[in-house]
Amino acid sequence: MRETLGVAWRDLVLPAKVPDLEVPTSIAAMGACARFSLRLPSAQARAVDQAGGFALSGGVNSAITSGGSISARLGPDEWLLIGPEEQGDALSQAIEVDLDGRFFSLVDVSHRNAAIAVAGREARAVLNAGIALDLDDAAFPPGSATRTLLGKAEIVLIRPGAECVYWVECWRSFAAYVHGFLMEAAREFGPHR
Amino acid sequence: MLLVNCPYCGARPEIEFRCGGEAHIARPVQPSALDDEAWAEHLYFRTNPKGTHAERWLHVHGCGRWFNALRDTVSDAFTASYTMGEQRPDAGKEGE
Amino acid sequence: MRRFSLPTLVAGALNAHRSWPRQWRDPEPKAYYDTVIVGGGAHGLGTAYYLAKEYGLTNVAVLEKGWIGGGNSGRNTTIIRSNYLYDESASLYEHALKLWERLSDELNYNIMYSARGVLMLAHTVHDVQSLKRHVYANRLNGIDNEWLTPAEARAFCPPLDISAGARYPVMGAALQRRGGTARHDAVVWGYARSADAMGVDIIQNCEVLGFTRGSGGAVSGLETTRGTIRTRRVGVVAAGHTSVVMARAGLRMPLESFPLQALVSEPVKPVFPCVVMSNAVHAYISQSDKGELVIGAGTDQYVSYSQQGGLHITTHTLEAICELFPQFRRMKTMRSWAGIVDVTPDRSPIIGKTPVPGLYVNCGWGTGGFKATPGSAQVFAHTLATGEPHPVNAPFTLDRFRTGRLIDEAAAAAVAH
Amino acid sequence: MAPTTVAQPYRFAKGGRIDRTRPVHFLFNGRTIAGFAGDSVASALLANGVHLVGRSFKYHRPRGILSHGVDEPNALLDVSRGPGRRDPNNRATMVEATDGLVTRSQNHWPSLKRDIWAVNDLLAPIIVAGFYYKTFKWPRTFWHRLYEPAIRAAAGLGLAPTEDDPDRYVHRHAHCDVLVIGSGPAGLAAALAASGSGKRVIVADEQAELGGTLLHDASSTIDGESAEAWLAGALAMLRAQRNVTLLPRTTAFGYYNHNHIAMVERLVDHPAPGSTALPRERLWQVRAKQVVLATGAHERPLAFADNDRPGIMMAESIRVFLNRYAVAPGRRIVFATSGASAYQAAADAKAAGLDVTMVDTRPEAGCGVQSARLRALGIEVLTGHTVLGSVGRMKVRGLIVAPRDATDRIGSRRTIACDAVGLSGGWTPAVHLFSQSRGKPVYRDDIDAFVPGTSVQAERSAGAAKGTYDLAAALAEGWRAGAEAAGLDGTRSFAVSPPTRTGFTPARKLPTDVDASRVRAFIDFQNDVAAKDVELAVREGFESVEHVKRYTTTGMATDQGKTSNMAALGLVSDALGRPVPQVGTTTFRPPYTPVSFGAIVGQARDALFDPIRTTPLHDWAVAQGAVFEPVGLWRRARFFPKRGEDMHAAVARECRAVRSAVGIFDASTLGKIEVVGPDAAEFMNRIYTNAWAKLEPGRCRYGLMLKEDGFIFDDGVVARLARDRFHVTTTTGGAARVLAHMEDYLQTEWSNLQVYLTSVTEQWSVIAVQGPRARAVIAPLVSGMDLSQEAFPHMAVRIGKICGVPTRLFRVAFTGELGYEVNVSADHARAVWEAVYESGRTFGITPYGTEAMHVLRAERGFIVVGQDTDGTVTPEDAGLAAMIAKTKPDFVGKRSLMRPDMVAADRKQLVGLATQVPQLVLDEGAQIVADPRAPIPMKMLGHVTSSYWSTACGHSIALALVSGGCARLGQTLYATTPTGFAAVRVVEPVFFDRHGERVNGDFAHA
Ligand SMILES: Cc1cc2nc3c(=O)[nH]c(=O)nc-3n(C[C@H](O)[C@H](O)[C@H](O)COP(=O)(O)OP(=O)(O)OC[C@H]3O[C@@H](n4cnc5c(N)ncnc54)[C@H](O)[C@@H]3O)c2cc1C
Ligand SMILES: NC(=O)c1ccc[n+]([C@@H]2O[C@H](COP(=O)([O-])OP(=O)(O)OC[C@H]3O[C@@H](n4cnc5c(N)ncnc54)[C@H](O)[C@@H]3O)[C@@H](O)[C@H]2O)c1
Ligand SMILES: Cc1cc2nc3c(=O)[nH]c(=O)nc-3n(C[C@H](O)[C@H](O)[C@H](O)COP(=O)(O)O)c2cc1C
Ligand SMILES: [Zn+2]
């Protein structure tokens, strides 16, 4: 992704990899995404149900996945919306259209965060080296999302689906720490990447 | 490490929270109308009770919401958490 | 008071130490005292001692709800120093330090004041500015404090890691050579023994439950778990419990009480020659005469009277300790504990009158009052005896919160940028 | 059965849980010790006839192995597992024997057998409890120079590690429904019961093998099976369940608030170290819904003269060594007991073919059928006897006993020759964790022990931990506890045969026929506290058990008094004539047993100690050879030295470049907050001192923020992007706390305002391009924006593109020069930076760091919050009175500014200082006085907050806070220097471009 036609390239804080579900743990940085922090009073959210294709109907600490997009509700009036990189502008416009006339705040945070996928049988053990939450299926089922801490870094933890794949989002300057932390925690589980 | 009950997220480990001290100390509507004594009282003087304490908590590494909670400062047991603006659940019984 | 000395100790050995008298009596409370001190910590006992010794006031009682020294006096990390920034604080702590230097003699009790030096580390450019500000201010106040390069710091404290690759490299340090430690329990017992010998009644298991008030609202006595005691002058020196005691006199205080933790390692042979403090990474450490590494941790974030803190607080401190002294990772903690510290908005103490006539208070020492013990006790005795503050404690009024003349050492060390 | 192996003369040929197919060898004081997998270091030493393993803390008395578990006070060894893997004070009873271990005894010089410090034992009559308080005070200087160093050298046990630890440690947070601590019969029964619910169960035990006392119970049958078989069955059942996690070698050491339990699991010390990717230890932090405490009980020794000789150990420990480790602690064993459990040990010893004598302090009538049964086995049983002492020096050779009658009259002495002694003074339930959970233990007279009282947290105790010593009862109690914890009802009984031998008569200090006040009957073995020390303490008025502890140090050693605390408080109770419950216990505190710092710290070391935050431009700066400084968690480039340059040269060059041409600076760490909503301006009005309503979109304004106490909290440039949208910047260090401060007011005081706040610190990287050529540098790169002075004046913001990507372009000048701050999305920063740099080459663009930035802003008199202000500075003090909107009725901090001391004339105010010697750069932090010849303590007027060499001015510059400073312009004052004082003149705090004309840069030239 070097400079073409004078347009600045995009430099990810961690080089992206594809998660490997076969090994006990796989820790792979994800590619670029479009991300928005949406703030909207909960009553409004109930009224509109969705914006720009992102579902707003989930409860606090849930994530609704559709297509390539995730709508993670982190608080009563806060959503982290994640979509394909190339659709960033289109998504934000669509959201603004859908919420037009309401009190809301939509802020582009695409570059603020980095994402790392932690997958595999031992994914929870690895995450629980630094996350104090209960990640058992009963406590953190597929479709869960929350802000929390991993060691000394704030993260957003999302479990989009049923497989043992967890999506760890953090502010980009914490990415090296978060990645290092996960790698360290995964060391005892043998080969990983 | 306490287990703090966020009204929005449920029970979460204390490290996700920041405690904001005594609750229900409303900022005066017109601070300039207060004399120095009353202003000092607002800024600095606290109940600091040995017993039930109404206090503010921020779920800073969670939903980001401020809320209030009642906790016994001897046993550290929480008896209630409630959203900002709600009345203290044991109102009228403070100071016991 | 039987003198303590090597000859009397040897003599004691000859009769199997059967004839040592009590170090202090266990008197029944009298109906009336000229002055009552609430709180049998080192500050309270010291106050009684100076009242008797310097002001001839001996009809004095110290009321302690538990056992003397069971509060913070008995649970602190015993660091003594006087290298404070502001004139007010510097003069208070230096006043104390001078008393420390001859306290064993004065009390005829070896309180093991050990001037092994307090080294405060700078890890950032901002720390350097702040510590140099202290060094210069101390110099002009006649208080020893010197600036050391990293190499000099390491020479003074060989276990210190000064490698440039450290997460927070050591950029220099301030050293107060006269700073050090003392045997905290001995301070309590030494004051108790000497005060008792001059007639002060030390009454344990006696909790103050309330105040009786006379004309003009003045204090006329105290309700306690051991009955009513009449008095016209009360000095409350109840540390973490000050708010509780003062509430019983109808007063709200600018105080909050937090659990503050400390821990000791297993004992080892001498390995750590001085006291090291680092504000940037939140750690302080020394080694006791018995061999444990004595490590101070932080406070919990919430008000509590539980004398128990969370593991994450001590974890945070041990992280910092191991960062500064990686070779200690295989050391083991042997015991951890907490005390309840009363913290004022400017983290400086309050020593003086209250709005209630006859009621005086000495509180707000927070995480750092052990070092002040003799000084605090002496100026508080002065205040109680004369009704007027000693020049040293004059600035430490309750009124400063109204006027805004705070003495905020911590704010002065503000975090940069 | 008789000991056979030659190499291990005290090892039985059969039996035990050791693996004879896996021999191990380790060193003890240089001697090779042979043992088997499954041995502890203690059992292997005993198998080889080694009893002397250490010297005591104070008197340096020879000491052996007292127990078989965590309560061991004596057998503390220095253990090395290779380079960097050495640590002191390890309990020989808990260290698993493995190949290659190097163990050493401690606290002696020159050798274990010949220890010079043993003179202390001769001084024992003098160095009693608290002796040091009474002496060493004269002459005063001797304390520090002589006495204290001597005391320190004598005290302490082992040697601290000196090398960095190569091992790793990790943390694990876990949740479960039922946490069972202890896997003896009670714990296993609890786990079995709870596991049936399908709920999550964790079982932790500090021993290498699960099973507790069942591991050495050779006599009981449970439900018709041998204890061993029952144990195997129970473990197999638990292992088969997916909802059960079994954690051997895991000590629960702390029971904290809200059922937060800390445990440490040892993972690699048992096999050869360094052989796996496993961490050495794992700290588990378990949040359990319910806890079952089945932690068993600790045996108490008996107190009599010289009860501390090597070879004297606990009766139950003898049983453990015999049955679990197949080791005979001696061939002629005397048991001395005040209770029944030792009879089982004696019977087991006899069964193992050893020569056994039993001495019971209880009268014959008090011993029930036990004594008769033992006699039937051919064992001599002396009831109604006291123990008067022991003989032997490095190892016990005999026990001196004598009959006593009901009035404690002592009969004639008899020395029973022996090579090992088993003591039993009864049992103390391990209520440590219960007590840590804030439960108050209650005293049970019938077993002379404190047992758990009312639960405070969601926990329950079972088995010996609760004073239930009968095996059948312990199993049933465990079952019930487990079931209840899992929310099941259901009880179960277990058929156990033979019934457990229980019951004892407490014996504080055995009666003696000599002057009791001279007898050293040890209670705290490690700290050398004898019964008479406790009595001395009480005599001297130390009546509270807490005072006794602190005066005598009993219970303060590494074992925290597991074997001694009951004895101490029993003695206090006797001495005061107060019942035990009134005396009470001392406080149980974490950790239950010592825990390595490493485990507690876990991963948080080196790069993972604290996150190191770097900006997207960091690597570029690294490649340029920048020198960095830590600022909070951030690493910022401080300067960019060229070959041969020191900091001063580099900074001077960087400053010159900015003033004369153009510089480029990474300001990405600045905090940024997007304030959005219809009430955004109103919100800004309330939070900041200055006014915002009239700021037009597209314009920027410098904002100042106070805390409610009136002191400066933060500052920064704020851009209004739209009516309802502000882009706020904060200081680097202030980013998080400013956002928190704003959120606090927004949510808790002004929740009716329609505003949302979002941190965009890391969304936007900031490339500051500063200097007269700044515009020329960026002009070719931007699109969609008119950079002309008219269209884009100073303190304006525009949204457009740079290098084809969106930018929020600020025209601001913290350096005082024409300047832009290019905000671009972080992933684009590197590309844009390189493009700017490229574009600037023709103008000599120079990267500069924080140091130059500081000089440049100081030349212009711009403050840095946190450096030129601390938490005690008001806007007025900082010369920023103009920032206070007079018309606003209120903003955060306004009221405080009206307090009497906030307007006092002598407040410290920001001024500039010019040194008399232009080259002299003052120290930041230097103090300022009016008269350097004044006596000490000298009145200080203020201090230097910023101080630099200014290339632009050709002299040094400084900012300072000086009392009444504004009124002192022109005065000469003195600032401290490392060697004395320097004269300075008070000047306006602006040194360069006094009227701020340079912000228009090349526009001015144009
Ligand atoms: C873990 C820790 C580490 C510390 N480290 C240091 C350090 O290194 N250096 C330093 O200088 N300072 C340190 N401190 C602070 C220092 O311990 C205290 O400031 C100091 O000991 C206070 O002494 P005191 O006599 O005022 O209080 P205390 O010793 O607490 O005495 C107050 C007494 O009042 C009694 N009391 C309370 N209420 C009543 C009542 N109603 N009736 C009767 N009696 C009552 C209490 O029982 C208590 O004994 C530390 C504190 C802690 C907790
Ligand atoms: N005869 C007597 O008078 C007498 C007295 C006491 C005990 N006993 C016997 O003791 C047994 C009692 O069974 P039980 O299950 O209660 O106890 P137990 O001693 O069999 O098991 C307790 C287990 O807890 C573990 N443990 C203790 N503290 C721990 C901690 N903090 N972390 C992790 N593990 C810890 C120990 O390693 C041990 O394995 C019975 O066999 C009983 O007969 C007999
Ligand atoms: C300087 C200092 C050194 C200590 N050293 C020891 C020690 O060697 N062993 C020990 O068990 N406790 C030690 N303690 C802790 C005390 O046992 C005790 O925990 C502390 O006084 C708090 O009291 P509490 O735990 O009874 O509440 C020490 C305490 C202090 C203040
Ligand atoms: Zn929440």
Coordinates of C-alpha atoms and ligand atoms in Angstrom, one line a residue, chain C residues 38-45 63-80 84 93 188 206-209 237-242 244-245 248 259-262 284 296-297 337-342 362-363 365-373, ligand 1:
Chain C
V38 CA -8.2 10.5 72.1
G39 CA -6.1 8.0 70.3
G40 CA -3.2 6.0 71.6
G41 CA -1.0 6.1 68.5
A42 CA 2.5 7.5 68.6
H43 CA 1.2 11.0 68.0
G44 CA -1.3 10.8 70.8
L45 CA 1.1 9.2 73.3
L63 CA -7.8 6.9 75.6
E64 CA -7.3 4.2 73.1
K65 CA -10.1 2.1 71.7
G66 CA -7.9 -0.9 71.2
W67 CA -4.3 -1.5 72.0
I68 CA -1.8 1.4 71.9
G69 CA 0.0 1.5 68.6
G70 CA -2.6 -0.7 66.9
G71 CA -3.4 2.0 64.4
N72 CA -1.1 3.4 61.7
S73 CA 1.7 3.9 64.2
G74 CA 1.9 0.1 64.2
R75 CA 1.5 -0.5 60.5
N76 CA 3.6 2.0 58.7
T77 CA 6.7 1.5 56.6
T78 CA 8.6 3.8 59.0
I79 CA 10.2 6.1 56.5
I80 CA 11.5 9.3 58.1
Y84 CA 9.6 18.7 52.0
Y93 CA 9.1 17.7 59.4
V188 CA 4.8 3.9 70.7
C206 CA -11.6 2.6 75.8
E207 CA -13.4 3.9 72.8
V208 CA -14.7 7.5 72.8
L209 CA -18.3 7.3 71.8
V237 CA -5.5 12.2 67.4
A238 CA -7.4 9.4 65.9
A239 CA -5.8 9.2 62.5
G240 CA -8.1 7.2 60.1
H241 CA -11.0 7.5 62.5
T242 CA -10.9 11.2 63.0
V244 CA -15.9 9.3 63.1
V245 CA -14.8 10.8 66.4
R248 CA -19.6 12.6 67.5
P259 CA -6.9 1.7 53.3
L260 CA -3.2 2.0 52.6
Q261 CA -1.2 -1.2 52.2
A262 CA 2.2 -2.4 52.9
Y284 CA 9.1 2.6 48.2
G296 CA 4.9 0.5 50.8
A297 CA 2.0 0.2 48.4
W337 CA -1.6 -5.6 55.6
A338 CA -3.4 -2.2 55.5
G339 CA -4.0 0.8 57.7
I340 CA -6.6 3.4 57.4
V341 CA -5.2 6.8 56.6
D342 CA -7.1 10.1 56.8
N362 CA -4.4 16.6 65.0
C363 CA -5.2 14.6 61.9
W365 CA -1.4 12.8 58.2
G366 CA -2.5 10.5 55.5
T367 CA 0.2 8.3 54.2
G368 CA 3.1 10.1 55.7
G369 CA 2.7 11.1 59.4
F370 CA 5.0 8.6 61.1
K371 CA 8.0 10.7 60.2
A372 CA 6.4 13.7 61.9
T373 CA 5.6 11.9 65.2
Ligands
LIG1 C1 0.8 1.1 55.3 C2 1.2 2.4 55.8 C3 2.5 2.9 55.6 C4 2.8 4.1 56.0 N1 4.1 4.5 55.8 C5 4.6 5.7 56.3 C6 5.9 6.0 56.2 O1 6.7 5.3 55.6 N2 6.3 7.2 56.7 C7 5.5 8.0 57.4 O2 5.9 9.0 57.8 N3 4.2 7.7 57.6 C8 3.7 6.5 57.0 N4 2.4 6.2 57.2 C9 1.5 7.1 57.9 C10 1.7 7.0 59.4 O3 1.6 5.6 59.8 C11 0.6 7.8 60.1 O4 0.5 9.0 59.6 C12 0.9 7.9 61.6 O5 1.3 6.7 62.2 C13 -0.3 8.4 62.3 O6 0.0 8.3 63.7 P1 -1.2 8.6 64.7 O7 -0.6 8.4 66.1 O8 -1.8 9.9 64.4 O9 -2.3 7.5 64.3 P2 -2.6 6.0 64.9 O10 -1.4 5.3 65.2 O11 -3.5 5.4 63.8 O12 -3.3 6.3 66.2 C14 -4.7 6.7 66.2 C15 -5.3 5.9 67.3 O13 -6.6 6.4 67.6 C16 -7.4 5.3 68.0 N5 -8.8 5.7 68.0 C17 -9.5 5.9 66.9 N6 -10.8 6.2 67.2 C18 -10.9 6.2 68.6 C19 -11.9 6.4 69.5 N7 -13.1 6.7 69.1 N8 -11.6 6.3 70.8 C20 -10.4 6.0 71.2 N9 -9.4 5.8 70.4 C21 -9.6 5.9 69.1 C22 -7.0 4.2 67.1 O14 -7.3 3.0 67.6 C23 -5.5 4.4 66.9 O15 -4.8 3.6 67.8 C24 2.0 4.9 56.8 C25 0.7 4.5 57.0 C26 0.3 3.2 56.6 C27 -1.1 2.7 57.0

